[in-house]
Short mmCIF file of N, CA and C and ligand atoms in Angstrom, two decimals:
data_model
loop_
_atom_site.label_atom_id
_atom_site.label_comp_id
_atom_site.label_asym_id
_atom_site.label_seq_id
_atom_site.Cartn_x
_atom_site.Cartn_y
_atom_site.Cartn_z
N UNK A 1 -3.81 38.64 46.45
CA UNK A 1 -5.03 39.00 45.72
C UNK A 1 -6.23 38.90 46.64
N UNK A 2 -7.15 39.85 46.50
CA UNK A 2 -8.32 39.86 47.37
C UNK A 2 -9.57 39.38 46.63
N UNK A 3 -10.44 38.73 47.38
CA UNK A 3 -11.70 38.27 46.81
C UNK A 3 -12.51 39.48 46.35
N UNK A 4 -13.01 39.41 45.14
CA UNK A 4 -13.73 40.55 44.60
C UNK A 4 -15.15 40.70 45.16
N UNK A 5 -15.57 39.70 45.92
CA UNK A 5 -16.91 39.81 46.52
C UNK A 5 -16.84 40.28 47.97
N UNK A 6 -16.00 39.58 48.79
CA UNK A 6 -15.99 39.93 50.20
C UNK A 6 -14.72 40.69 50.60
N UNK A 7 -13.72 40.78 49.70
CA UNK A 7 -12.51 41.54 49.98
C UNK A 7 -11.48 40.79 50.82
N UNK A 8 -11.77 39.52 51.14
CA UNK A 8 -10.85 38.73 51.94
C UNK A 8 -9.65 38.36 51.10
N UNK A 9 -8.48 38.22 51.76
CA UNK A 9 -7.28 37.85 51.03
C UNK A 9 -7.35 36.37 50.63
N UNK A 10 -7.07 36.09 49.31
CA UNK A 10 -7.07 34.69 48.87
C UNK A 10 -5.81 34.39 48.07
N UNK A 11 -5.22 33.23 48.33
CA UNK A 11 -4.04 32.80 47.58
C UNK A 11 -4.40 32.32 46.19
N UNK A 12 -5.40 31.46 46.14
CA UNK A 12 -5.82 30.90 44.86
C UNK A 12 -7.28 31.26 44.59
N UNK A 13 -7.53 32.44 43.98
CA UNK A 13 -8.92 32.83 43.72
C UNK A 13 -9.58 31.93 42.67
N UNK A 14 -10.87 31.82 42.79
CA UNK A 14 -11.61 31.03 41.79
C UNK A 14 -12.32 31.98 40.85
N UNK A 15 -12.36 31.63 39.57
CA UNK A 15 -13.09 32.46 38.61
C UNK A 15 -14.51 31.94 38.52
N UNK A 16 -15.43 32.76 38.95
CA UNK A 16 -16.83 32.34 38.88
C UNK A 16 -17.66 33.41 38.19
N UNK A 17 -18.76 32.99 37.62
CA UNK A 17 -19.67 33.92 36.97
C UNK A 17 -20.81 34.21 37.94
N UNK A 18 -20.93 35.48 38.33
CA UNK A 18 -22.01 35.86 39.22
C UNK A 18 -22.86 36.91 38.52
N UNK A 19 -24.11 36.59 38.28
CA UNK A 19 -25.04 37.49 37.61
C UNK A 19 -24.45 38.09 36.33
N UNK A 20 -23.85 37.24 35.53
CA UNK A 20 -23.39 37.68 34.21
C UNK A 20 -21.96 38.17 34.15
N UNK A 21 -21.31 38.50 35.29
CA UNK A 21 -19.93 38.97 35.21
C UNK A 21 -18.99 38.00 35.90
N UNK A 22 -17.77 37.89 35.33
CA UNK A 22 -16.79 36.96 35.87
C UNK A 22 -15.99 37.64 36.97
N UNK A 23 -15.93 37.02 38.13
CA UNK A 23 -15.22 37.59 39.28
C UNK A 23 -14.20 36.60 39.81
N UNK A 24 -13.12 37.15 40.43
CA UNK A 24 -12.14 36.30 41.11
C UNK A 24 -12.47 36.34 42.58
N UNK A 25 -12.87 35.20 43.09
CA UNK A 25 -13.38 35.19 44.47
C UNK A 25 -12.72 34.10 45.30
N UNK A 26 -13.00 34.15 46.60
CA UNK A 26 -12.47 33.13 47.50
C UNK A 26 -13.36 31.88 47.46
N UNK A 27 -12.87 30.84 48.12
CA UNK A 27 -13.56 29.56 48.13
C UNK A 27 -15.03 29.72 48.56
N UNK A 28 -15.22 30.50 49.62
CA UNK A 28 -16.57 30.66 50.18
C UNK A 28 -17.52 31.34 49.20
N UNK A 29 -17.02 32.45 48.59
CA UNK A 29 -17.89 33.21 47.69
C UNK A 29 -18.13 32.48 46.38
N UNK A 30 -17.26 31.51 46.07
CA UNK A 30 -17.41 30.77 44.82
C UNK A 30 -18.77 30.09 44.74
N UNK A 31 -19.34 29.79 45.88
CA UNK A 31 -20.62 29.08 45.89
C UNK A 31 -21.77 29.98 45.44
N UNK A 32 -21.52 31.30 45.37
CA UNK A 32 -22.58 32.22 44.89
C UNK A 32 -22.73 32.17 43.36
N UNK A 33 -21.64 31.73 42.69
CA UNK A 33 -21.71 31.74 41.22
C UNK A 33 -21.33 30.40 40.64
N UNK A 34 -21.21 30.40 39.32
CA UNK A 34 -20.81 29.19 38.63
C UNK A 34 -19.35 29.29 38.23
N UNK A 35 -18.59 28.26 38.50
CA UNK A 35 -17.17 28.30 38.16
C UNK A 35 -17.01 28.37 36.64
N UNK A 36 -16.17 29.30 36.19
CA UNK A 36 -16.08 29.59 34.75
C UNK A 36 -15.28 28.56 33.99
N UNK A 37 -14.09 28.21 34.49
CA UNK A 37 -13.20 27.32 33.76
C UNK A 37 -13.87 26.00 33.39
N UNK A 38 -14.51 25.40 34.37
CA UNK A 38 -15.11 24.09 34.14
C UNK A 38 -16.17 24.12 33.07
N UNK A 39 -16.96 25.19 33.08
CA UNK A 39 -18.05 25.28 32.12
C UNK A 39 -17.49 25.36 30.69
N UNK A 40 -16.46 26.17 30.52
CA UNK A 40 -15.85 26.30 29.20
C UNK A 40 -15.36 24.97 28.67
N UNK A 41 -14.67 24.22 29.54
CA UNK A 41 -14.14 22.92 29.15
C UNK A 41 -15.24 22.03 28.61
N UNK A 42 -16.36 21.99 29.33
CA UNK A 42 -17.45 21.11 28.94
C UNK A 42 -17.98 21.50 27.56
N UNK A 43 -18.15 22.80 27.34
CA UNK A 43 -18.65 23.26 26.04
C UNK A 43 -17.74 22.80 24.90
N UNK A 44 -16.43 23.03 25.09
CA UNK A 44 -15.48 22.66 24.04
C UNK A 44 -15.54 21.16 23.77
N UNK A 45 -15.56 20.38 24.85
CA UNK A 45 -15.59 18.93 24.70
C UNK A 45 -16.83 18.51 23.92
N UNK A 46 -17.98 19.13 24.25
CA UNK A 46 -19.21 18.78 23.56
C UNK A 46 -19.12 19.10 22.08
N UNK A 47 -18.53 20.28 21.78
CA UNK A 47 -18.42 20.68 20.38
C UNK A 47 -17.53 19.71 19.61
N UNK A 48 -16.40 19.30 20.24
CA UNK A 48 -15.49 18.36 19.58
C UNK A 48 -16.22 17.05 19.30
N UNK A 49 -16.96 16.58 20.30
CA UNK A 49 -17.69 15.32 20.11
C UNK A 49 -18.68 15.41 18.96
N UNK A 50 -19.37 16.56 18.88
CA UNK A 50 -20.34 16.75 17.81
C UNK A 50 -19.66 16.70 16.45
N UNK A 51 -18.52 17.38 16.33
CA UNK A 51 -17.78 17.40 15.06
C UNK A 51 -17.35 15.99 14.69
N UNK A 52 -16.83 15.26 15.69
CA UNK A 52 -16.38 13.89 15.42
C UNK A 52 -17.53 13.03 14.91
N UNK A 53 -18.68 13.12 15.60
CA UNK A 53 -19.84 12.32 15.20
C UNK A 53 -20.26 12.67 13.79
N UNK A 54 -20.35 13.97 13.52
CA UNK A 54 -20.79 14.42 12.19
C UNK A 54 -19.88 13.90 11.10
N UNK A 55 -18.57 13.96 11.36
CA UNK A 55 -17.61 13.52 10.36
C UNK A 55 -17.81 12.06 10.01
N UNK A 56 -17.87 11.21 11.02
CA UNK A 56 -17.95 9.78 10.72
C UNK A 56 -19.27 9.47 10.03
N UNK A 57 -20.32 10.20 10.39
CA UNK A 57 -21.61 9.93 9.76
C UNK A 57 -21.56 10.30 8.28
N UNK A 58 -21.01 11.47 7.98
CA UNK A 58 -21.02 11.91 6.59
C UNK A 58 -20.09 11.07 5.73
N UNK A 59 -18.96 10.63 6.27
CA UNK A 59 -18.06 9.84 5.43
C UNK A 59 -18.66 8.48 5.13
N UNK A 60 -19.40 7.93 6.10
CA UNK A 60 -20.05 6.65 5.85
C UNK A 60 -21.13 6.81 4.78
N UNK A 61 -21.88 7.91 4.90
CA UNK A 61 -22.95 8.15 3.93
C UNK A 61 -22.41 8.28 2.53
N UNK A 62 -21.30 8.99 2.36
CA UNK A 62 -20.71 9.18 1.05
C UNK A 62 -20.30 7.85 0.44
N UNK A 63 -19.72 6.98 1.28
CA UNK A 63 -19.29 5.68 0.78
C UNK A 63 -20.44 4.90 0.18
N UNK A 64 -21.58 4.95 0.83
CA UNK A 64 -22.74 4.21 0.33
C UNK A 64 -23.26 4.80 -0.97
N UNK A 65 -23.23 6.14 -1.06
CA UNK A 65 -23.85 6.78 -2.22
C UNK A 65 -23.01 6.65 -3.48
N UNK A 66 -21.71 6.44 -3.34
CA UNK A 66 -20.85 6.42 -4.52
C UNK A 66 -20.87 5.07 -5.22
N UNK A 67 -21.50 4.07 -4.61
CA UNK A 67 -21.56 2.75 -5.25
C UNK A 67 -23.00 2.29 -5.37
N UNK A 68 -23.24 1.48 -6.39
CA UNK A 68 -24.59 0.99 -6.60
C UNK A 68 -24.55 -0.46 -7.07
N UNK A 69 -25.67 -1.14 -6.92
CA UNK A 69 -25.78 -2.53 -7.32
C UNK A 69 -25.59 -2.67 -8.83
N UNK A 70 -24.81 -3.66 -9.27
CA UNK A 70 -24.60 -3.84 -10.71
C UNK A 70 -25.92 -4.24 -11.38
N UNK A 71 -26.08 -3.80 -12.62
CA UNK A 71 -27.33 -4.08 -13.35
C UNK A 71 -27.52 -5.59 -13.59
N UNK A 72 -26.41 -6.28 -13.89
CA UNK A 72 -26.53 -7.70 -14.25
C UNK A 72 -26.29 -8.63 -13.06
N UNK A 73 -26.74 -8.17 -11.86
CA UNK A 73 -26.52 -9.02 -10.69
C UNK A 73 -27.18 -10.40 -10.81
N UNK A 74 -28.37 -10.54 -11.50
CA UNK A 74 -28.94 -11.89 -11.61
C UNK A 74 -28.00 -12.85 -12.35
N UNK A 75 -27.39 -12.36 -13.45
CA UNK A 75 -26.45 -13.19 -14.22
C UNK A 75 -25.22 -13.54 -13.39
N UNK A 76 -24.70 -12.51 -12.70
CA UNK A 76 -23.49 -12.74 -11.89
C UNK A 76 -23.73 -13.80 -10.83
N UNK A 77 -24.89 -13.73 -10.19
CA UNK A 77 -25.20 -14.69 -9.12
C UNK A 77 -25.34 -16.09 -9.72
N UNK A 78 -26.08 -16.17 -10.85
CA UNK A 78 -26.32 -17.49 -11.46
C UNK A 78 -25.01 -18.12 -11.94
N UNK A 79 -24.18 -17.31 -12.63
CA UNK A 79 -22.91 -17.84 -13.14
C UNK A 79 -22.02 -18.33 -12.01
N UNK A 80 -21.91 -17.51 -10.96
CA UNK A 80 -21.06 -17.88 -9.83
C UNK A 80 -21.59 -19.13 -9.15
N UNK A 81 -22.92 -19.24 -9.08
CA UNK A 81 -23.51 -20.42 -8.46
C UNK A 81 -23.17 -21.67 -9.27
N UNK A 82 -23.29 -21.57 -10.62
CA UNK A 82 -23.02 -22.72 -11.48
C UNK A 82 -21.54 -23.10 -11.44
N UNK A 83 -20.68 -22.08 -11.32
CA UNK A 83 -19.25 -22.37 -11.21
C UNK A 83 -18.95 -23.21 -9.97
N UNK A 84 -19.72 -22.96 -8.93
CA UNK A 84 -19.55 -23.74 -7.70
C UNK A 84 -20.28 -25.08 -7.76
N UNK A 85 -21.02 -25.27 -8.88
CA UNK A 85 -21.79 -26.50 -9.06
C UNK A 85 -22.87 -26.64 -7.98
N UNK A 86 -23.49 -25.53 -7.68
CA UNK A 86 -24.55 -25.53 -6.67
C UNK A 86 -25.91 -25.40 -7.34
N UNK A 87 -26.91 -26.08 -6.78
CA UNK A 87 -28.30 -25.81 -7.18
C UNK A 87 -28.74 -24.53 -6.46
N UNK A 88 -29.89 -24.00 -6.87
CA UNK A 88 -30.41 -22.81 -6.17
C UNK A 88 -30.60 -23.11 -4.68
N UNK A 89 -31.04 -24.34 -4.42
CA UNK A 89 -31.28 -24.73 -3.04
C UNK A 89 -29.97 -24.76 -2.23
N UNK A 90 -28.92 -25.29 -2.85
CA UNK A 90 -27.64 -25.36 -2.16
C UNK A 90 -27.09 -23.95 -1.86
N UNK A 91 -27.23 -23.08 -2.85
CA UNK A 91 -26.79 -21.70 -2.62
C UNK A 91 -27.61 -21.07 -1.49
N UNK A 92 -28.92 -21.30 -1.53
CA UNK A 92 -29.80 -20.75 -0.49
C UNK A 92 -29.36 -21.25 0.89
N UNK A 93 -29.01 -22.53 0.98
CA UNK A 93 -28.56 -23.09 2.26
C UNK A 93 -27.28 -22.40 2.73
N UNK A 94 -26.37 -22.17 1.77
CA UNK A 94 -25.11 -21.50 2.12
C UNK A 94 -25.33 -20.07 2.58
N UNK A 95 -26.39 -19.47 2.06
CA UNK A 95 -26.69 -18.07 2.42
C UNK A 95 -27.58 -17.98 3.65
N UNK A 96 -28.10 -19.15 4.05
CA UNK A 96 -29.07 -19.17 5.14
C UNK A 96 -30.36 -18.45 4.74
N UNK A 97 -30.72 -18.64 3.47
CA UNK A 97 -31.95 -18.01 2.95
C UNK A 97 -32.83 -19.10 2.34
N UNK A 98 -34.06 -18.71 1.95
CA UNK A 98 -34.96 -19.66 1.30
C UNK A 98 -34.57 -19.80 -0.17
N UNK A 99 -34.90 -20.96 -0.75
CA UNK A 99 -34.61 -21.19 -2.16
C UNK A 99 -35.33 -20.15 -3.03
N UNK A 100 -36.52 -19.76 -2.62
CA UNK A 100 -37.29 -18.79 -3.41
C UNK A 100 -36.57 -17.44 -3.50
N UNK A 101 -35.78 -17.11 -2.48
CA UNK A 101 -35.02 -15.85 -2.51
C UNK A 101 -34.00 -15.90 -3.63
N UNK A 102 -33.26 -17.03 -3.72
CA UNK A 102 -32.26 -17.19 -4.77
C UNK A 102 -32.94 -17.16 -6.14
N UNK A 103 -34.06 -17.86 -6.26
CA UNK A 103 -34.79 -17.89 -7.54
C UNK A 103 -35.20 -16.49 -7.96
N UNK A 104 -35.72 -15.71 -7.00
CA UNK A 104 -36.15 -14.34 -7.31
C UNK A 104 -34.98 -13.47 -7.74
N UNK A 105 -33.86 -13.62 -7.04
CA UNK A 105 -32.68 -12.83 -7.38
C UNK A 105 -32.23 -13.15 -8.80
N UNK A 106 -32.22 -14.43 -9.16
CA UNK A 106 -31.73 -14.82 -10.48
C UNK A 106 -32.72 -14.46 -11.58
N UNK A 107 -33.99 -14.30 -11.23
CA UNK A 107 -34.99 -13.86 -12.21
C UNK A 107 -35.08 -12.34 -12.25
N UNK A 108 -34.29 -11.67 -11.40
CA UNK A 108 -34.34 -10.22 -11.30
C UNK A 108 -35.68 -9.73 -10.76
N UNK A 109 -36.36 -10.59 -10.01
CA UNK A 109 -37.63 -10.20 -9.39
C UNK A 109 -37.40 -9.45 -8.09
N UNK A 110 -36.16 -9.45 -7.62
CA UNK A 110 -35.89 -8.88 -6.31
C UNK A 110 -34.46 -8.37 -6.29
N UNK A 111 -34.26 -7.19 -5.65
CA UNK A 111 -32.90 -6.68 -5.43
C UNK A 111 -32.46 -7.10 -4.04
N UNK A 112 -31.23 -7.59 -3.91
CA UNK A 112 -30.80 -7.99 -2.56
C UNK A 112 -30.65 -6.80 -1.63
N UNK A 113 -30.98 -6.99 -0.36
CA UNK A 113 -30.71 -5.96 0.64
C UNK A 113 -29.20 -5.87 0.84
N UNK A 114 -28.75 -4.84 1.54
CA UNK A 114 -27.31 -4.68 1.76
C UNK A 114 -26.70 -5.92 2.43
N UNK A 115 -27.40 -6.45 3.44
CA UNK A 115 -26.82 -7.58 4.16
C UNK A 115 -26.83 -8.84 3.29
N UNK A 116 -27.89 -9.02 2.49
CA UNK A 116 -27.94 -10.19 1.61
C UNK A 116 -26.87 -10.06 0.51
N UNK A 117 -26.71 -8.84 0.00
CA UNK A 117 -25.68 -8.63 -1.03
C UNK A 117 -24.30 -8.99 -0.48
N UNK A 118 -24.02 -8.56 0.76
CA UNK A 118 -22.71 -8.87 1.34
C UNK A 118 -22.53 -10.38 1.49
N UNK A 119 -23.61 -11.08 1.86
CA UNK A 119 -23.53 -12.54 2.00
C UNK A 119 -23.26 -13.19 0.64
N UNK A 120 -23.95 -12.69 -0.40
CA UNK A 120 -23.75 -13.23 -1.75
C UNK A 120 -22.31 -13.02 -2.21
N UNK A 121 -21.79 -11.81 -1.95
CA UNK A 121 -20.42 -11.50 -2.38
C UNK A 121 -19.42 -12.42 -1.70
N UNK A 122 -19.62 -12.64 -0.41
CA UNK A 122 -18.69 -13.49 0.34
C UNK A 122 -18.81 -14.95 -0.10
N UNK A 123 -20.06 -15.43 -0.17
CA UNK A 123 -20.28 -16.84 -0.45
C UNK A 123 -19.85 -17.21 -1.87
N UNK A 124 -20.13 -16.33 -2.82
CA UNK A 124 -19.85 -16.65 -4.23
C UNK A 124 -18.53 -16.04 -4.71
N UNK A 125 -17.90 -15.24 -3.86
CA UNK A 125 -16.64 -14.57 -4.21
C UNK A 125 -16.83 -13.69 -5.46
N UNK A 126 -17.88 -12.89 -5.45
CA UNK A 126 -18.14 -11.96 -6.55
C UNK A 126 -18.32 -10.56 -5.99
N UNK A 127 -18.32 -9.56 -6.86
CA UNK A 127 -18.57 -8.18 -6.45
C UNK A 127 -19.85 -7.72 -7.12
N UNK A 128 -20.78 -7.24 -6.32
CA UNK A 128 -22.08 -6.83 -6.86
C UNK A 128 -22.29 -5.32 -6.81
N UNK A 129 -21.23 -4.58 -6.46
CA UNK A 129 -21.34 -3.13 -6.44
C UNK A 129 -20.43 -2.53 -7.49
N UNK A 130 -20.82 -1.40 -8.06
CA UNK A 130 -19.91 -0.68 -8.94
C UNK A 130 -20.04 0.81 -8.67
N UNK A 131 -19.01 1.55 -9.06
CA UNK A 131 -19.02 2.99 -8.84
C UNK A 131 -20.13 3.62 -9.67
N UNK A 132 -20.84 4.57 -9.07
CA UNK A 132 -21.92 5.24 -9.78
C UNK A 132 -21.39 5.97 -11.02
N UNK A 133 -20.22 6.57 -10.90
CA UNK A 133 -19.64 7.33 -12.02
C UNK A 133 -19.58 6.52 -13.31
N UNK A 134 -19.26 5.22 -13.18
CA UNK A 134 -19.10 4.37 -14.35
C UNK A 134 -20.37 4.28 -15.18
N UNK A 135 -21.51 4.21 -14.51
CA UNK A 135 -22.74 3.92 -15.26
C UNK A 135 -23.53 5.18 -15.60
N UNK A 136 -23.25 6.30 -14.93
CA UNK A 136 -24.11 7.45 -15.19
C UNK A 136 -23.30 8.67 -15.66
N UNK A 137 -22.19 8.41 -16.35
CA UNK A 137 -21.34 9.52 -16.80
C UNK A 137 -22.11 10.47 -17.70
N UNK A 138 -22.85 9.89 -18.66
CA UNK A 138 -23.54 10.74 -19.62
C UNK A 138 -24.60 11.61 -18.94
N UNK A 139 -25.31 11.01 -17.99
CA UNK A 139 -26.34 11.76 -17.27
C UNK A 139 -25.73 12.92 -16.50
N UNK A 140 -24.58 12.64 -15.85
CA UNK A 140 -23.95 13.67 -15.03
C UNK A 140 -23.46 14.84 -15.90
N UNK A 141 -22.93 14.51 -17.11
CA UNK A 141 -22.49 15.56 -18.01
C UNK A 141 -23.64 16.49 -18.36
N UNK A 142 -24.75 15.85 -18.72
CA UNK A 142 -25.94 16.60 -19.09
C UNK A 142 -26.36 17.53 -17.94
N UNK A 143 -26.42 16.95 -16.73
CA UNK A 143 -26.88 17.72 -15.58
C UNK A 143 -25.98 18.92 -15.30
N UNK A 144 -24.65 18.69 -15.30
CA UNK A 144 -23.74 19.79 -14.96
C UNK A 144 -23.79 20.86 -16.06
N UNK A 145 -23.98 20.43 -17.31
CA UNK A 145 -24.10 21.40 -18.40
C UNK A 145 -25.27 22.33 -18.17
N UNK A 146 -26.41 21.74 -17.78
CA UNK A 146 -27.60 22.54 -17.52
C UNK A 146 -27.36 23.53 -16.39
N UNK A 147 -26.70 23.04 -15.33
CA UNK A 147 -26.47 23.88 -14.16
C UNK A 147 -25.62 25.09 -14.53
N UNK A 148 -24.53 24.84 -15.28
CA UNK A 148 -23.66 25.95 -15.67
C UNK A 148 -24.43 26.94 -16.54
N UNK A 149 -25.22 26.40 -17.48
CA UNK A 149 -26.02 27.27 -18.35
C UNK A 149 -26.96 28.15 -17.55
N UNK A 150 -27.62 27.55 -16.55
CA UNK A 150 -28.55 28.32 -15.72
C UNK A 150 -27.84 29.42 -14.97
N UNK A 151 -26.62 29.11 -14.46
CA UNK A 151 -25.88 30.09 -13.69
C UNK A 151 -25.51 31.29 -14.55
N UNK A 152 -25.09 30.99 -15.78
CA UNK A 152 -24.67 32.06 -16.68
C UNK A 152 -25.86 32.98 -16.99
N UNK A 153 -27.01 32.36 -17.24
CA UNK A 153 -28.20 33.13 -17.54
C UNK A 153 -28.55 34.07 -16.39
N UNK A 154 -28.45 33.53 -15.17
CA UNK A 154 -28.82 34.34 -13.99
C UNK A 154 -27.90 35.53 -13.82
N UNK A 155 -26.62 35.34 -14.17
CA UNK A 155 -25.66 36.44 -14.02
C UNK A 155 -25.91 37.48 -15.10
ZN1 LIG B 201 -15.03 36.05 49.24
#
């Protein structure tokens, strides 16, 4: 096979892109263009990485959205604390939080952050999350009914 640029005989031509067209050239002429194979590989790898990143991000997001804090978390926290025979202060110490934080939670003056909720669940052996579907079934029915109605009207 001959180099498509200089016409010299080459055993192993390189595929390079020179001014927009792909040519099979010798080692020397390869420096005039960009090697094609390598560039393609990089593009594919980048695309795969992007897909992987997107997937893990969206699946994590969905997990968070499908669950919500239970409405009666103040009761759950207080009951679990009393079962352990702890004062608010003792629970706060176990959580590494201030006593006022526990008091606020039990008075429903404050919603726990994700990290605090996880600490409460571990320390008190309770679950403070529930599936959104359980509590908002009626709302969702209403919403989907409206959507279908709107679609029919538009058609
Ligand atoms: Zn050449």
